[in-house]
């Protein structure tokens, strides 16, 4: 099999996914081989798998500031978000409010419940006054993410919890912390949030596994029915290796978080400053003081991001546009629109997301490749894009 990473010069798409950490791989291998048991069974092989699952649950719970019984393992962030929103609403029906910049896993699930969206400021931070205006005793669920996946803005989750307690005391609060765990102490940030979601592949764990914390006092109705695993909150045979890998990646991430945030934050600053200095018409999105350390998001005037990505890909630079492609059509980013960024500017949005594996060399490569690529596009030279 040809490895897709051959020819890769710089991976700057850590918000999309991250490489598997060695700690996760090592922890998983025994569960993928001799430890293959189904933890719901009673015999020795099953009991060994159950033990591994229980130990991972304790570790995940501790790192998220929860009790083991409050952790529900899922197939990833999307399922955890859907269980929090749809399952939370089913357990406690009422009006739903979410921020306008939620990931689609929350936004689209909430939309099926007729949710109202709270605006954000031009900096990409939820407008707390506007949120307060949407809250009332009728509201039963409020979703505000910890860190945004496109522009990296950190949301004032404790202040949101204060407002919810004051204006919608019956409401369950949902916090999608999928992008946050690498950079922020999620246990502390979400200490007063009933429903919190994470996804392993965003912090060096395997894909297809995540968790929802359901704190005491919060409730979800299952959206997957079957064998009654996870205290009847999420049926389906456990992905034991995945859960164990997630726990190992979580522990390693939390242990080195402070140092990584500092180092990667410096790399991000050099990248963003370098782009602004080298390319006229580059504007940074949102203020760095509100952002996670790994996020460098810019808009580049007069450039179509998709065309730029093709040129960068040819140079071995993996980056992303902050727009979603649905059935071949590029959709303008709902996050940028909510920040008041108009369509033409949003079309030139480039997200360069760094991670723990990012290096000075990655930044050098991006700073060497992006200015000439922008120049080529601006001069109207054909890139072959769109043929
Ligand atoms: N929430 C946020 C903020 C995300 O960035 C993502 C993934 O991009 C998800 C949820 C979905 O997670 P998963 O890929 O595990 O389904």
Coordinates of C-alpha atoms and ligand atoms in Angstrom, one line a residue:
X1 CA 0.0 0.0 0.0
X2 CA 1.4 3.4 -0.9
X3 CA 1.6 5.6 2.1
X4 CA -0.2 8.9 1.6
X5 CA 2.3 10.7 3.7
X6 CA 5.1 10.0 1.2
X7 CA 6.2 13.3 -0.2
X8 CA 4.6 15.2 2.7
X9 CA 6.7 18.2 3.6
X10 CA 4.6 19.7 6.3
X11 CA 1.4 18.5 8.0
X12 CA -0.6 21.5 9.0
X13 CA -4.0 20.0 9.4
X14 CA -4.0 18.8 13.1
X15 CA -7.5 20.1 13.6
X16 CA -8.7 17.6 11.0
X17 CA -6.8 14.7 12.7
X18 CA -3.5 13.9 14.4
X19 CA -1.0 11.1 14.0
X20 CA -1.4 8.2 16.4
X21 CA 0.8 8.6 19.4
X22 CA 3.2 5.8 20.2
X23 CA 1.7 5.5 23.7
X24 CA -1.7 4.8 22.2
X25 CA -0.4 2.3 19.7
X26 CA 1.5 0.4 22.4
X27 CA -1.5 0.3 24.7
X28 CA -3.8 -0.9 21.9
X29 CA -1.7 -3.7 20.3
X30 CA -2.3 -6.3 23.1
X31 CA -6.1 -5.6 22.8
X32 CA -6.0 -6.1 19.0
X33 CA -4.2 -9.4 19.4
X34 CA -4.5 -11.8 22.3
X35 CA -6.8 -9.5 24.3
X36 CA -9.6 -9.6 21.8
X37 CA -12.4 -10.5 24.1
X38 CA -15.9 -9.0 24.2
X39 CA -16.0 -7.2 27.6
X40 CA -19.7 -8.0 28.0
X41 CA -19.0 -11.7 28.4
X42 CA -18.3 -13.8 31.5
X43 CA -15.3 -16.0 30.7
X44 CA -11.6 -15.3 31.2
X45 CA -11.0 -13.7 27.8
X46 CA -14.0 -11.5 28.2
X47 CA -13.0 -10.6 31.8
X48 CA -9.5 -9.5 30.7
X49 CA -11.1 -7.2 28.1
X50 CA -13.4 -5.9 30.8
X51 CA -10.5 -5.1 33.1
X52 CA -8.7 -3.2 30.3
X53 CA -12.0 -1.3 29.6
X54 CA -12.6 -0.5 33.3
X55 CA -9.0 0.8 33.7
X56 CA -9.3 3.0 30.7
X57 CA -12.6 4.3 31.9
X58 CA -11.1 5.3 35.2
X59 CA -8.2 7.1 33.5
X60 CA -10.5 8.9 31.0
X61 CA -12.9 9.9 33.9
X62 CA -10.0 11.3 35.9
X63 CA -8.6 13.3 33.0
X64 CA -12.1 14.8 32.3
X65 CA -12.8 15.5 35.9
X66 CA -15.6 13.0 36.0
X67 CA -16.5 9.8 37.8
X68 CA -16.0 6.5 35.9
X69 CA -19.8 5.9 35.8
X70 CA -20.3 9.2 34.2
X71 CA -18.2 8.3 31.1
X72 CA -20.1 6.9 28.0
X73 CA -17.8 5.6 25.3
X74 CA -18.9 6.4 21.7
X75 CA -17.7 5.9 18.1
X76 CA -16.3 9.4 18.1
X77 CA -17.1 13.1 18.5
X78 CA -20.0 13.1 16.1
X79 CA -21.8 10.4 17.9
X80 CA -21.0 11.9 21.3
X81 CA -22.4 15.3 20.2
X82 CA -25.5 13.7 18.8
X83 CA -26.1 11.7 22.0
X84 CA -25.6 14.8 24.1
X85 CA -27.9 17.0 22.0
X86 CA -30.6 14.5 20.8
X87 CA -30.4 12.2 23.9
X88 CA -30.2 15.1 26.3
X89 CA -33.2 16.7 24.7
X90 CA -35.2 13.5 24.7
X91 CA -34.5 13.1 28.4
X92 CA -35.5 16.7 29.2
X93 CA -37.6 18.2 26.4
X94 CA -37.8 21.9 25.8
X95 CA -36.3 24.7 23.8
X96 CA -32.7 24.3 22.5
X97 CA -30.1 27.1 22.2
X98 CA -26.6 26.7 20.7
X99 CA -23.9 29.0 19.6
X100 CA -23.8 29.9 15.9
X101 CA -20.3 28.4 15.5
X102 CA -20.9 24.9 16.7
X103 CA -19.5 22.0 14.7
X104 CA -22.1 20.5 12.4
X105 CA -22.4 17.5 14.7
X106 CA -24.0 19.8 17.2
X107 CA -25.5 22.4 14.9
X108 CA -27.3 20.0 12.6
X109 CA -28.5 17.8 15.5
X110 CA -29.8 20.9 17.3
X111 CA -31.4 22.2 14.1
X112 CA -33.6 19.1 14.0
X113 CA -35.0 20.3 17.4
X114 CA -35.7 23.8 16.1
X115 CA -32.7 25.3 18.0
X116 CA -32.1 29.0 18.2
X117 CA -28.5 30.1 17.6
X118 CA -26.7 32.6 19.7
X119 CA -24.5 35.0 17.7
X120 CA -20.7 35.5 18.2
X121 CA -18.6 38.6 18.1
X122 CA -16.4 39.6 15.2
X123 CA -13.6 37.8 17.2
X124 CA -15.5 34.5 17.1
X125 CA -16.5 34.5 20.8
X126 CA -20.1 33.9 21.9
X127 CA -22.0 37.1 22.6
X128 CA -23.0 36.6 26.2
X129 CA -25.6 39.4 26.3
X130 CA -27.3 37.9 23.2
X131 CA -27.1 34.4 24.7
X132 CA -28.7 35.7 28.0
X133 CA -31.5 37.1 25.8
X134 CA -32.3 33.7 24.4
X135 CA -32.4 31.9 27.7
X136 CA -35.5 31.3 29.8
X137 CA -37.2 28.7 31.9
X138 CA -38.4 27.1 28.7
X139 CA -34.9 26.3 27.6
X140 CA -33.9 22.7 28.4
X141 CA -30.6 22.4 26.5
X142 CA -27.8 24.9 25.8
X143 CA -24.7 23.9 23.7
X144 CA -21.6 26.0 23.6
X145 CA -18.3 24.5 22.4
X146 CA -15.0 24.8 24.2
X147 CA -12.8 25.6 21.2
X148 CA -13.9 26.2 17.6
X149 CA -12.6 23.8 15.0
X150 CA -12.2 26.4 12.2
X151 CA -10.8 29.6 13.8
X152 CA -9.7 28.1 17.1
X153 CA -11.5 30.5 19.4
X154 CA -11.9 29.5 23.0
X155 CA -15.4 30.1 24.4
X156 CA -16.1 31.4 27.9
X157 CA -17.6 28.2 29.1
X158 CA -17.7 29.0 32.8
X159 CA -19.5 32.4 32.1
X160 CA -22.0 30.5 29.9
X161 CA -22.6 28.1 32.8
X162 CA -23.3 31.1 35.1
X163 CA -25.8 32.5 32.6
X164 CA -27.5 29.1 32.2
X165 CA -27.7 28.7 36.0
X166 CA -29.3 32.2 36.3
X167 CA -31.7 32.3 33.3
X168 CA -32.4 28.6 32.4
X169 CA -31.8 26.7 35.6
X170 CA -33.5 23.6 34.2
X171 CA -31.3 23.4 31.2
X172 CA -28.7 20.7 30.5
X173 CA -25.5 22.2 29.2
X174 CA -23.5 20.6 26.4
X175 CA -19.9 21.4 25.7
X176 CA -18.2 20.0 22.6
X177 CA -14.6 19.8 23.8
X178 CA -13.4 17.9 20.8
X179 CA -10.9 20.5 19.6
X180 CA -10.0 21.6 23.2
X181 CA -8.4 18.6 24.9
X182 CA -4.9 19.1 23.3
X183 CA -4.7 22.6 24.4
X184 CA -6.9 23.3 27.4
X185 CA -7.6 21.7 30.8
X186 CA -11.0 20.4 29.8
X187 CA -11.8 19.1 33.3
X188 CA -11.4 22.6 34.8
X189 CA -13.1 24.4 31.9
X190 CA -16.1 22.2 31.9
X191 CA -16.4 21.5 35.6
X192 CA -19.9 22.8 35.7
X193 CA -21.1 21.4 32.4
X194 CA -23.4 18.4 32.5
X195 CA -22.6 16.9 29.1
X196 CA -19.1 17.1 27.6
X197 CA -17.8 15.4 24.4
X198 CA -14.3 14.5 23.3
X199 CA -12.8 12.5 20.3
X200 CA -9.6 10.5 20.5
X201 CA -8.2 11.2 17.0
X202 CA -7.9 14.9 17.7
X203 CA -5.2 14.2 20.4
X204 CA -3.2 11.3 19.1
X205 CA -5.7 8.6 19.8
X206 CA -7.3 6.3 17.2
X207 CA -10.1 7.3 14.9
X208 CA -13.6 6.1 15.6
X209 CA -13.7 6.4 19.4
X210 CA -14.8 9.2 21.7
X211 CA -16.6 9.9 24.9
X212 CA -19.5 11.7 26.4
X213 CA -19.4 12.7 30.0
X214 CA -22.8 12.7 31.6
X215 CA -22.4 14.3 35.0
X216 CA -24.6 13.5 37.9
X217 CA -27.8 15.5 37.6
X218 CA -27.7 15.3 33.8
X219 CA -29.4 12.7 31.7
X220 CA -29.5 11.3 28.1
X221 CA -31.9 8.9 26.5
X222 CA -30.0 6.5 24.2
X223 CA -30.0 7.0 20.5
X224 CA -28.5 3.6 19.8
X225 CA -30.6 0.7 21.1
X226 CA -29.4 -2.9 21.5
X227 CA -27.4 -4.8 24.2
X228 CA -27.6 -2.1 26.8
X229 CA -23.9 -1.4 27.2
X230 CA -22.7 1.7 28.9
X231 CA -25.5 1.5 31.5
X232 CA -28.0 1.5 28.7
X233 CA -26.9 4.9 27.4
X234 CA -25.0 3.5 24.3
X235 CA -25.5 0.0 23.0
X236 CA -22.9 -1.7 20.9
X237 CA -19.9 -4.0 21.5
X238 CA -17.1 -1.9 23.0
X239 CA -14.2 -0.9 20.8
X240 CA -11.9 -1.9 23.7
X241 CA -8.6 -1.3 21.8
X242 CA -9.9 2.1 20.7
X243 CA -10.9 3.1 24.2
X244 CA -7.6 1.9 25.7
X245 CA -5.7 3.9 23.0
X246 CA -7.8 7.0 23.7
X247 CA -7.0 6.7 27.4
X248 CA -3.3 6.4 26.8
X249 CA -3.3 9.3 24.3
X250 CA -5.3 11.4 26.8
X251 CA -2.9 10.7 29.6
X252 CA 0.2 11.5 27.5
X253 CA -1.4 14.7 26.1
X254 CA -2.4 16.0 29.5
X255 CA 1.1 15.3 30.9
X256 CA 2.9 17.4 28.3
X257 CA 0.1 19.9 27.6
X258 CA 1.8 22.9 29.2
X259 CA 5.1 22.5 27.3
X260 CA 3.3 21.7 24.0
X261 CA 1.1 24.8 24.3
X262 CA 4.1 27.0 24.8
X263 CA 6.2 25.5 22.1
X264 CA 3.4 25.2 19.5
X265 CA 2.1 28.7 20.4
X266 CA 5.5 30.1 19.4
X267 CA 5.5 28.2 16.1
X268 CA 2.0 29.4 15.4
X269 CA 2.9 33.0 16.1
X270 CA 5.9 32.8 13.8
X271 CA 3.7 31.3 11.1
X272 CA 0.9 33.9 11.4
X273 CA 3.3 36.8 11.7
X274 CA 5.3 35.5 8.8
X275 CA 2.3 35.2 6.5
X276 CA 1.0 38.7 7.4
X277 CA 4.4 40.1 6.7
X278 CA 5.1 38.2 3.5
X279 CA 1.8 38.4 1.7
X280 CA -0.2 41.6 1.2
X281 CA -3.9 41.1 1.8
X282 CA -3.5 38.4 4.5
X283 CA -5.7 39.1 7.5
X284 CA -5.6 36.9 10.6
X285 CA -9.0 35.7 11.7
X286 CA -9.9 36.5 15.3
X287 CA -7.5 37.6 18.0
X288 CA -4.8 35.3 19.2
X289 CA -5.6 36.0 22.8
X290 CA -8.9 34.1 22.4
X291 CA -7.4 31.2 20.4
X292 CA -5.9 27.7 21.1
X293 CA -2.2 27.6 20.5
X294 CA -2.3 25.4 17.4
X295 CA -4.7 27.5 15.3
X296 CA -3.4 29.8 12.5
X297 CA -6.4 31.0 10.5
X298 CA -6.1 33.7 7.8
X299 CA -8.0 35.1 4.9
X300 CA -6.1 35.9 1.7
X301 CA -7.6 38.6 -0.5
X302 CA -8.1 37.8 -4.1
X303 CA -7.4 34.1 -3.8
X304 CA -9.7 31.0 -3.9
X305 CA -8.7 28.8 -1.0
X306 CA -9.4 25.6 -2.9
X307 CA -7.0 26.6 -5.7
X308 CA -4.4 27.5 -3.1
X309 CA -4.7 24.2 -1.4
X310 CA -4.1 22.4 -4.7
X311 CA -0.9 24.3 -5.2
X312 CA 0.2 23.7 -1.6
X313 CA -0.6 20.0 -1.8
X314 CA 1.6 19.8 -4.9
X315 CA 4.4 21.2 -2.6
X316 CA 3.7 18.6 0.1
X317 CA 1.9 21.1 2.4
X318 CA -1.2 19.6 4.0
X319 CA -3.6 22.4 5.0
X320 CA -7.3 23.0 4.9
X321 CA -9.8 25.6 3.8
X322 CA -12.3 26.7 6.3
X323 CA -15.2 25.7 4.2
X324 CA -17.1 22.5 3.9
X325 CA -17.6 20.6 0.7
X326 CA -21.0 19.1 0.3
X327 CA -21.8 17.1 -2.9
X328 CA -19.0 18.9 -4.8
X329 CA -20.3 22.4 -4.0
X330 CA -18.2 24.6 -1.7
X331 CA -20.3 25.9 1.1
X332 CA -19.3 29.2 2.7
X333 CA -18.2 28.6 6.3
X334 CA -21.0 29.2 8.8
X335 CA -18.4 30.1 11.4
X336 CA -16.9 32.9 9.2
X337 CA -20.4 34.1 8.3
X338 CA -21.3 34.3 12.0
X339 CA -18.2 36.4 12.6
X340 CA -19.4 38.9 10.0
X341 CA -16.8 37.9 7.4
X342 CA -18.3 38.4 3.9
X343 CA -18.4 35.7 1.1
X344 CA -15.5 37.0 -1.0
X345 CA -13.2 37.3 2.0
X346 CA -14.3 33.9 3.4
X347 CA -13.5 32.3 0.0
X348 CA -9.8 33.0 0.7
X349 CA -9.9 31.3 4.1
X350 CA -6.9 29.1 5.0
X351 CA -6.6 27.1 8.1
X352 CA -3.2 25.9 9.1
X353 CA -3.5 23.9 12.3
X354 CA -0.5 22.8 14.2
X355 CA -0.1 20.0 16.7
X356 CA 2.4 18.5 19.1
X357 CA 4.4 17.0 16.2
X358 CA 4.8 20.3 14.4
X359 CA 8.3 21.6 13.9
X360 CA 10.2 24.8 12.9
X361 CA 10.7 23.0 9.6
X362 CA 7.0 22.8 9.0
X363 CA 6.6 26.6 9.6
X364 CA 9.6 27.3 7.3
X365 CA 8.1 25.1 4.6
X366 CA 4.7 26.8 4.8
X367 CA 6.3 30.3 4.8
X368 CA 8.4 29.3 1.7
X369 CA 5.4 27.8 -0.2
X370 CA 2.5 30.0 0.5
X371 CA 3.7 33.5 -0.8
X372 CA 4.7 32.2 -4.3
X373 CA 1.5 30.1 -4.5
X374 CA -0.6 33.2 -3.7
X375 CA 1.4 35.2 -6.3
X376 CA 0.8 32.5 -9.0
X377 CA -2.9 32.6 -8.3
X378 CA -3.1 36.4 -8.3
X379 CA -1.2 36.6 -11.5
X380 CA -4.0 34.4 -13.1
X381 CA -1.7 31.5 -13.9
X382 CA -3.6 28.3 -14.5
X383 CA -3.3 25.8 -11.7
X384 CA -5.4 23.1 -13.3
X385 CA -7.8 23.5 -10.5
X386 CA -11.4 23.1 -11.5
X387 CA -10.8 21.1 -14.6
Ligands
LIG1 N1 -16.7 18.5 17.1 C1 -15.7 19.2 16.7 C2 -15.4 20.6 17.3 C3 -14.8 18.7 15.7 O1 -13.8 19.5 15.3 C4 -15.1 17.5 15.2 C5 -14.2 16.9 14.1 O2 -13.8 17.6 13.2 C6 -16.2 16.7 15.7 C7 -17.0 17.3 16.6 C8 -16.5 15.4 15.2 O3 -15.6 14.4 15.7 P1 -15.4 13.0 15.0 O4 -14.4 13.3 13.9 O5 -14.7 12.2 16.1 O6 -16.7 12.4 14.6

